[in-house]
PDB file of C-alpha atoms in Angstrom:
ATOM      1  CA  SER S1250      -0.045  -0.163   0.009  1.00  0.00           C
ATOM      2  CA  GLN S1251       1.440   3.273  -0.563  1.00  0.00           C
ATOM      3  CA  GLN S1252       2.722   5.272   2.349  1.00  0.00           C
ATOM      4  CA  GLY S1253       2.890   9.010   0.474  1.00  0.00           C
ATOM      5  CA  GLU S1254      -0.071  10.652  -1.166  1.00  0.00           C
ATOM      6  CA  GLU S1255       0.806  13.719  -3.265  1.00  0.00           C
ATOM      7  CA  ASP S1256      -1.467  16.413  -3.717  1.00  0.00           C
ATOM      8  CA  PRO S1257      -3.082  17.581  -6.397  1.00  0.00           C
ATOM      9  CA  GLN S1258      -3.065  15.056  -8.817  1.00  0.00           C
ATOM     10  CA  ALA S1259      -2.352  17.337 -11.770  1.00  0.00           C
ATOM     11  CA  LEU S1260      -0.991  20.712 -11.837  1.00  0.00           C
ATOM     12  CA  SER S1261      -1.065  22.963 -14.305  1.00  0.00           C
ATOM     13  CA  ILE S1262       0.833  26.759 -14.505  1.00  0.00           C
ATOM     14  CA  GLN S1263       2.221  28.860 -16.729  1.00  0.00           C
ATOM     15  CA  GLU S1264       6.230  29.209 -17.223  1.00  0.00           C
ATOM     16  CA  GLY S1265       8.026  31.671 -14.117  1.00  0.00           C
ATOM     17  CA  GLU S1266       5.287  31.111 -11.850  1.00  0.00           C
ATOM     18  CA  ASN S1267       5.698  28.609  -8.678  1.00  0.00           C
ATOM     19  CA  ALA S1268       4.776  24.997  -8.330  1.00  0.00           C
ATOM     20  CA  THR S1269       3.811  23.605  -5.082  1.00  0.00           C
ATOM     21  CA  MET S1270       3.048  19.935  -4.464  1.00  0.00           C
ATOM     22  CA  ASN S1271       2.291  18.421  -1.173  1.00  0.00           C
ATOM     23  CA  CYS S1272       3.203  15.167   0.257  1.00  0.00           C
ATOM     24  CA  SER S1273       1.053  13.367   3.110  1.00  0.00           C
ATOM     25  CA  TYR S1274       2.544  10.371   4.662  1.00  0.00           C
ATOM     26  CA  LYS S1275       1.382   7.757   7.612  1.00  0.00           C
ATOM     27  CA  THR S1276       3.834   6.281   9.462  1.00  0.00           C
ATOM     28  CA  SER S1277       7.227   7.475  11.043  1.00  0.00           C
ATOM     29  CA  ILE S1278      10.302   8.228   8.787  1.00  0.00           C
ATOM     30  CA  ASN S1279      13.970   8.207   8.833  1.00  0.00           C
ATOM     31  CA  ASN S1280      13.855  10.525   5.359  1.00  0.00           C
ATOM     32  CA  LEU S1281      11.534  11.541   2.704  1.00  0.00           C
ATOM     33  CA  GLN S1282      12.657  11.981  -0.938  1.00  0.00           C
ATOM     34  CA  TRP S1283      11.180  13.722  -3.807  1.00  0.00           C
ATOM     35  CA  TYR S1284      11.842  12.363  -7.541  1.00  0.00           C
ATOM     36  CA  ARG S1285      11.248  13.775 -10.901  1.00  0.00           C
ATOM     37  CA  GLN S1286       9.586  11.089 -13.627  1.00  0.00           C
ATOM     38  CA  ASN S1287      10.123  12.914 -17.293  1.00  0.00           C
ATOM     39  CA  SER S1288       7.221  10.584 -19.799  1.00  0.00           C
ATOM     40  CA  GLY S1289       8.511   7.542 -20.642  1.00  0.00           C
ATOM     41  CA  ARG S1290      11.953   7.465 -18.414  1.00  0.00           C
ATOM     42  CA  GLY S1291      12.822   6.297 -15.333  1.00  0.00           C
ATOM     43  CA  LEU S1292      12.610   8.545 -12.055  1.00  0.00           C
ATOM     44  CA  VAL S1293      15.657  10.981 -11.087  1.00  0.00           C
ATOM     45  CA  HIS S1294      16.335  11.651  -7.639  1.00  0.00           C
ATOM     46  CA  LEU S1295      15.912  15.497  -6.747  1.00  0.00           C
ATOM     47  CA  ILE S1296      16.206  15.843  -2.781  1.00  0.00           C
ATOM     48  CA  LEU S1297      16.605  14.213   0.134  1.00  0.00           C
ATOM     49  CA  ILE S1298      15.586  15.717   3.799  1.00  0.00           C
ATOM     50  CA  ARG S1299      16.012  13.930   6.603  1.00  0.00           C
ATOM     51  CA  SER S1300      13.482  13.204   9.751  1.00  0.00           C
ATOM     52  CA  ASN S1301      15.395  15.980  11.684  1.00  0.00           C
ATOM     53  CA  GLU S1302      15.297  18.681   9.122  1.00  0.00           C
ATOM     54  CA  ARG S1303      12.153  20.995   8.550  1.00  0.00           C
ATOM     55  CA  GLU S1304      13.649  22.630   5.774  1.00  0.00           C
ATOM     56  CA  LYS S1305      16.282  22.145   2.639  1.00  0.00           C
ATOM     57  CA  HIS S1306      16.946  24.033  -0.746  1.00  0.00           C
ATOM     58  CA  SER S1307      18.530  22.546  -3.971  1.00  0.00           C
ATOM     59  CA  GLY S1308      18.622  25.266  -6.987  1.00  0.00           C
ATOM     60  CA  ARG S1309      15.161  26.118  -7.467  1.00  0.00           C
ATOM     61  CA  LEU S1310      13.849  23.825  -5.382  1.00  0.00           C
ATOM     62  CA  ARG S1311      12.578  24.051  -1.793  1.00  0.00           C
ATOM     63  CA  VAL S1312      11.387  21.187   0.201  1.00  0.00           C
ATOM     64  CA  THR S1313       9.607  21.304   3.721  1.00  0.00           C
ATOM     65  CA  LEU S1314       9.482  18.751   6.192  1.00  0.00           C
ATOM     66  CA  ASP S1315       6.727  19.091   8.982  1.00  0.00           C
ATOM     67  CA  THR S1316       6.805  15.376  10.887  1.00  0.00           C
ATOM     68  CA  SER S1317       4.352  16.353  13.392  1.00  0.00           C
ATOM     69  CA  LYS S1318       1.860  16.741  10.433  1.00  0.00           C
ATOM     70  CA  LYS S1319       3.054  13.856   8.395  1.00  0.00           C
ATOM     71  CA  SER S1320       3.696  15.739   5.662  1.00  0.00           C
ATOM     72  CA  SER S1321       6.153  17.514   3.268  1.00  0.00           C
ATOM     73  CA  SER S1322       5.964  20.343   0.299  1.00  0.00           C
ATOM     74  CA  LEU S1323       7.877  20.562  -2.807  1.00  0.00           C
ATOM     75  CA  LEU S1324       8.155  24.464  -4.353  1.00  0.00           C
ATOM     76  CA  ILE S1325       9.467  24.835  -7.974  1.00  0.00           C
ATOM     77  CA  THR S1326      10.195  28.716  -8.318  1.00  0.00           C
ATOM     78  CA  ALA S1327      10.197  30.398 -11.549  1.00  0.00           C
ATOM     79  CA  SER S1328       9.244  27.247 -13.409  1.00  0.00           C
ATOM     80  CA  ARG S1329      10.661  26.298 -16.809  1.00  0.00           C
ATOM     81  CA  ALA S1330       8.758  23.929 -19.922  1.00  0.00           C
ATOM     82  CA  ALA S1331      11.541  21.499 -19.145  1.00  0.00           C
ATOM     83  CA  ASP S1332       9.759  21.271 -15.422  1.00  0.00           C
ATOM     84  CA  THR S1333       6.902  19.376 -17.111  1.00  0.00           C
ATOM     85  CA  ALA S1334       6.946  16.036 -15.867  1.00  0.00           C
ATOM     86  CA  SER S1335       5.453  13.668 -12.416  1.00  0.00           C
ATOM     87  CA  TYR S1336       6.856  14.316  -9.023  1.00  0.00           C
ATOM     88  CA  PHE S1337       6.893  11.561  -6.555  1.00  0.00           C
ATOM     89  CA  CYS S1338       7.304  11.648  -2.775  1.00  0.00           C
ATOM     90  CA  ALA S1339       8.868   8.666  -1.125  1.00  0.00           C
ATOM     91  CA  THR S1340       9.309   7.701   2.067  1.00  0.00           C
ATOM     92  CA  GLY S1341      12.236   5.740   3.754  1.00  0.00           C
ATOM     93  CA  GLY S1342      11.992   4.417   7.242  1.00  0.00           C
ATOM     94  CA  GLY S1343      13.818   2.093  10.008  1.00  0.00           C
ATOM     95  CA  SER S1344      16.116  -0.220   9.564  1.00  0.00           C
ATOM     96  CA  ASN S1345      14.577  -1.670   5.914  1.00  0.00           C
ATOM     97  CA  TYR S1346      16.067  -1.209   2.690  1.00  0.00           C
ATOM     98  CA  LYS S1347      12.877   0.156   1.122  1.00  0.00           C
ATOM     99  CA  LEU S1348      11.272   3.435  -0.244  1.00  0.00           C
ATOM    100  CA  THR S1349       7.306   3.841  -0.449  1.00  0.00           C
ATOM    101  CA  PHE S1350       6.230   5.999  -3.541  1.00  0.00           C
ATOM    102  CA  GLY S1351       3.107   8.075  -3.894  1.00  0.00           C
ATOM    103  CA  LYS S1352       1.167   7.940  -6.897  1.00  0.00           C
ATOM    104  CA  GLY S1353       2.438  11.552  -8.001  1.00  0.00           C
ATOM    105  CA  THR S1354       1.674  14.522  -9.036  1.00  0.00           C
ATOM    106  CA  LEU S1355       1.529  15.585 -12.997  1.00  0.00           C
ATOM    107  CA  LEU S1356       2.885  19.163 -13.257  1.00  0.00           C
ATOM    108  CA  THR S1357       2.552  20.716 -16.566  1.00  0.00           C
ATOM    109  CA  VAL S1358       4.327  23.814 -17.445  1.00  0.00           C
ATOM    110  CA  ASN S1359       2.724  26.290 -20.043  1.00  0.00           C
ATOM    111  CA  PRO S1360       5.258  28.182 -22.372  1.00  0.00           C
TER     112      PRO S1360
ATOM    113  CA  ASN B1154      29.695   5.258 -15.759  1.00  0.00           C
ATOM    114  CA  ALA B1155      26.441   4.356 -17.402  1.00  0.00           C
ATOM    115  CA  GLY B1156      24.815   4.147 -14.180  1.00  0.00           C
ATOM    116  CA  VAL B1157      21.853   1.573 -13.905  1.00  0.00           C
ATOM    117  CA  THR B1158      20.796  -0.119 -17.403  1.00  0.00           C
ATOM    118  CA  GLN B1159      18.058  -2.256 -18.355  1.00  0.00           C
ATOM    119  CA  THR B1160      17.503  -4.923 -21.083  1.00  0.00           C
ATOM    120  CA  PRO B1161      15.147  -5.096 -23.081  1.00  0.00           C
ATOM    121  CA  LYS B1162      13.446  -1.540 -23.405  1.00  0.00           C
ATOM    122  CA  PHE B1163      10.827  -3.178 -24.681  1.00  0.00           C
ATOM    123  CA  GLN B1164       8.930  -6.941 -24.903  1.00  0.00           C
ATOM    124  CA  VAL B1165       5.463  -8.535 -25.678  1.00  0.00           C
ATOM    125  CA  LEU B1166       5.124 -11.675 -24.550  1.00  0.00           C
ATOM    126  CA  LYS B1167       2.211 -13.989 -24.947  1.00  0.00           C
ATOM    127  CA  THR B1168       0.311 -15.443 -21.946  1.00  0.00           C
ATOM    128  CA  GLY B1169       2.178 -18.283 -20.482  1.00  0.00           C
ATOM    129  CA  GLN B1170       5.296 -17.764 -21.624  1.00  0.00           C
ATOM    130  CA  SER B1171       8.735 -16.687 -19.885  1.00  0.00           C
ATOM    131  CA  MET B1172      11.555 -14.038 -19.807  1.00  0.00           C
ATOM    132  CA  THR B1173      13.752 -12.482 -17.805  1.00  0.00           C
ATOM    133  CA  LEU B1174      14.504  -9.193 -17.172  1.00  0.00           C
ATOM    134  CA  GLN B1175      18.099  -7.875 -16.854  1.00  0.00           C
ATOM    135  CA  CYS B1176      19.580  -4.910 -14.865  1.00  0.00           C
ATOM    136  CA  ALA B1177      23.325  -3.903 -14.127  1.00  0.00           C
ATOM    137  CA  GLN B1178      24.848  -1.272 -11.926  1.00  0.00           C
ATOM    138  CA  ASP B1179      28.361   0.070 -12.206  1.00  0.00           C
ATOM    139  CA  MET B1180      28.200   2.374  -9.136  1.00  0.00           C
ATOM    140  CA  ASN B1181      29.254  -0.678  -6.734  1.00  0.00           C
ATOM    141  CA  HIS B1182      26.061  -0.042  -5.051  1.00  0.00           C
ATOM    142  CA  ASN B1183      25.151  -2.587  -2.188  1.00  0.00           C
ATOM    143  CA  SER B1184      21.320  -2.689  -2.465  1.00  0.00           C
ATOM    144  CA  MET B1185      19.147  -3.201  -5.842  1.00  0.00           C
ATOM    145  CA  TYR B1186      15.785  -2.966  -6.257  1.00  0.00           C
ATOM    146  CA  TRP B1187      12.688  -3.940  -8.888  1.00  0.00           C
ATOM    147  CA  TYR B1188       9.599  -2.097  -9.263  1.00  0.00           C
ATOM    148  CA  ARG B1189       6.489  -2.146 -11.529  1.00  0.00           C
ATOM    149  CA  GLN B1190       4.925   1.110 -12.378  1.00  0.00           C
ATOM    150  CA  ASP B1191       0.895   1.096 -13.847  1.00  0.00           C
ATOM    151  CA  PRO B1192      -0.938   3.840 -14.788  1.00  0.00           C
ATOM    152  CA  GLY B1193      -2.613   5.678 -11.296  1.00  0.00           C
ATOM    153  CA  MET B1194      -0.640   3.393  -9.011  1.00  0.00           C
ATOM    154  CA  GLY B1195       2.720   4.693  -8.617  1.00  0.00           C
ATOM    155  CA  LEU B1196       5.762   2.504  -7.956  1.00  0.00           C
ATOM    156  CA  ARG B1197       5.335  -0.522  -6.071  1.00  0.00           C
ATOM    157  CA  LEU B1198       8.093  -2.716  -4.948  1.00  0.00           C
ATOM    158  CA  ILE B1199       8.071  -6.362  -6.338  1.00  0.00           C
ATOM    159  CA  TYR B1200      11.523  -7.775  -4.655  1.00  0.00           C
ATOM    160  CA  TYR B1201      14.746  -6.146  -3.446  1.00  0.00           C
ATOM    161  CA  SER B1202      18.471  -7.030  -2.559  1.00  0.00           C
ATOM    162  CA  ALA B1203      20.022  -5.101   0.474  1.00  0.00           C
ATOM    163  CA  SER B1204      23.178  -7.151  -0.664  1.00  0.00           C
ATOM    164  CA  GLU B1205      24.400  -9.847  -2.760  1.00  0.00           C
ATOM    165  CA  GLY B1206      23.329 -12.871  -1.834  1.00  0.00           C
ATOM    166  CA  THR B1207      20.439 -11.749  -0.013  1.00  0.00           C
ATOM    167  CA  THR B1208      16.758 -11.051  -1.456  1.00  0.00           C
ATOM    168  CA  ASP B1209      13.564 -10.146  -0.061  1.00  0.00           C
ATOM    169  CA  LYS B1210      10.067  -9.663  -1.076  1.00  0.00           C
ATOM    170  CA  GLY B1211       8.055  -5.907  -1.633  1.00  0.00           C
ATOM    171  CA  GLU B1212       4.844  -5.332  -1.959  1.00  0.00           C
ATOM    172  CA  VAL B1213       3.829  -7.560  -5.278  1.00  0.00           C
ATOM    173  CA  PRO B1214       6.227 -10.272  -5.420  1.00  0.00           C
ATOM    174  CA  ASN B1215       3.660 -12.715  -6.930  1.00  0.00           C
ATOM    175  CA  GLY B1216       4.327 -14.572 -10.344  1.00  0.00           C
ATOM    176  CA  TYR B1217       8.053 -13.163 -10.170  1.00  0.00           C
ATOM    177  CA  ASN B1218      11.364 -14.260  -8.918  1.00  0.00           C
ATOM    178  CA  VAL B1219      14.638 -12.555  -8.792  1.00  0.00           C
ATOM    179  CA  SER B1220      18.304 -13.977  -8.880  1.00  0.00           C
ATOM    180  CA  ARG B1221      21.284 -11.604  -7.383  1.00  0.00           C
ATOM    181  CA  LEU B1222      23.857 -12.704  -9.707  1.00  0.00           C
ATOM    182  CA  ASN B1223      26.842 -10.856  -8.488  1.00  0.00           C
ATOM    183  CA  LYS B1224      27.102  -7.254  -6.809  1.00  0.00           C
ATOM    184  CA  ARG B1225      26.558  -5.597 -10.370  1.00  0.00           C
ATOM    185  CA  GLU B1226      23.770  -7.572 -11.590  1.00  0.00           C
ATOM    186  CA  PHE B1227      19.932  -8.137 -10.186  1.00  0.00           C
ATOM    187  CA  SER B1228      17.644 -10.075 -12.952  1.00  0.00           C
ATOM    188  CA  LEU B1229      13.906 -10.568 -12.618  1.00  0.00           C
ATOM    189  CA  ARG B1230      11.937 -13.572 -14.035  1.00  0.00           C
ATOM    190  CA  LEU B1231       8.654 -13.797 -15.100  1.00  0.00           C
ATOM    191  CA  GLU B1232       7.943 -17.923 -15.131  1.00  0.00           C
ATOM    192  CA  SER B1233       4.502 -17.653 -16.890  1.00  0.00           C
ATOM    193  CA  ALA B1234       3.530 -14.409 -17.947  1.00  0.00           C
ATOM    194  CA  ALA B1235      -0.017 -13.093 -17.202  1.00  0.00           C
ATOM    195  CA  PRO B1236      -1.436  -9.972 -18.702  1.00  0.00           C
ATOM    196  CA  SER B1237      -1.688  -8.480 -15.440  1.00  0.00           C
ATOM    197  CA  GLN B1238       2.127  -8.359 -15.249  1.00  0.00           C
ATOM    198  CA  THR B1239       1.610  -5.779 -18.236  1.00  0.00           C
ATOM    199  CA  SER B1240       3.691  -3.121 -16.992  1.00  0.00           C
ATOM    200  CA  VAL B1241       6.387  -0.821 -16.668  1.00  0.00           C
ATOM    201  CA  TYR B1242       9.415  -2.394 -15.052  1.00  0.00           C
ATOM    202  CA  PHE B1243      12.232  -0.534 -13.260  1.00  0.00           C
ATOM    203  CA  CYS B1244      15.253  -1.525 -11.800  1.00  0.00           C
ATOM    204  CA  ALA B1245      17.316   0.534  -9.167  1.00  0.00           C
ATOM    205  CA  SER B1246      19.993   0.870  -6.793  1.00  0.00           C
ATOM    206  CA  SER B1247      21.311   2.730  -3.907  1.00  0.00           C
ATOM    207  CA  GLY B1248      24.480   2.894  -2.398  1.00  0.00           C
ATOM    208  CA  GLU B1249      26.751   1.583   0.223  1.00  0.00           C
ATOM    209  CA  ARG B1250      26.101   4.521   2.818  1.00  0.00           C
ATOM    210  CA  GLU B1251      22.839   5.086   1.196  1.00  0.00           C
ATOM    211  CA  GLY B1252      21.745   1.637   1.765  1.00  0.00           C
ATOM    212  CA  LEU B1253      19.105   2.104   4.116  1.00  0.00           C
ATOM    213  CA  GLY B1254      16.005   3.658   2.383  1.00  0.00           C
ATOM    214  CA  GLU B1255      18.021   6.619   0.719  1.00  0.00           C
ATOM    215  CA  THR B1256      18.619   7.687  -2.567  1.00  0.00           C
ATOM    216  CA  GLN B1257      17.889   5.356  -5.439  1.00  0.00           C
ATOM    217  CA  TYR B1258      18.996   5.672  -8.978  1.00  0.00           C
ATOM    218  CA  PHE B1259      16.826   3.997 -11.425  1.00  0.00           C
ATOM    219  CA  GLY B1260      17.347   2.445 -15.001  1.00  0.00           C
ATOM    220  CA  PRO B1261      15.641   3.681 -18.016  1.00  0.00           C
ATOM    221  CA  GLY B1262      12.740   1.158 -17.377  1.00  0.00           C
ATOM    222  CA  THR B1263      11.324  -1.918 -19.579  1.00  0.00           C
ATOM    223  CA  ARG B1264       7.836  -1.912 -20.937  1.00  0.00           C
ATOM    224  CA  LEU B1265       6.110  -4.873 -21.120  1.00  0.00           C
ATOM    225  CA  LEU B1266       3.278  -6.313 -22.965  1.00  0.00           C
ATOM    226  CA  VAL B1267       1.443  -9.434 -22.212  1.00  0.00           C
ATOM    227  CA  LEU B1268      -1.512 -10.671 -24.449  1.00  0.00           C
TER     228      LEU B1268
END
């Protein structure tokens, strides 16, 4: 069963706007990750935030984590057409080696 | 440095046929994974191998077997393919320090159609 649930399922914005996607999860985690998938391709890791971190930045990406609400958000600033992709959150936890993925948010950035 | 490679890229099978999906990584990673991706379902873990010589079931292992041939290679076998196994299959790996549910590196995927 899916641990993470992304919201919204689909998001359409204009180039230059910011895009925000949210992820909620159910059980305790060690870290939460965001991945991008371009159509027909494999997933690419974007950013990892650990359970003791609240915010992390990487280029135009900003991720926040609220463990009390069991939620995370991914903000992409000044979006570009090339950011069009599906974005997945994945949670990792405990002593196992597994990530559990959500169903993804499809982001469309219109030029 | 090719990262994670998968073969074949695309395959059509008839119900009942068998096939093996191959995966190899050149990053000296300990852990390797097989996922399937279906529309609206996200990625679901089929099997994983935390280290060479070990394999464990994931969320949807029925109808599949795996072999961790060596540190580099992790294969997925469908013994008797069924239409429900039509999907896109992804292999992934994660590294020495990253083994505990940390960053995974994905291959390009294998699209499988079972008629």
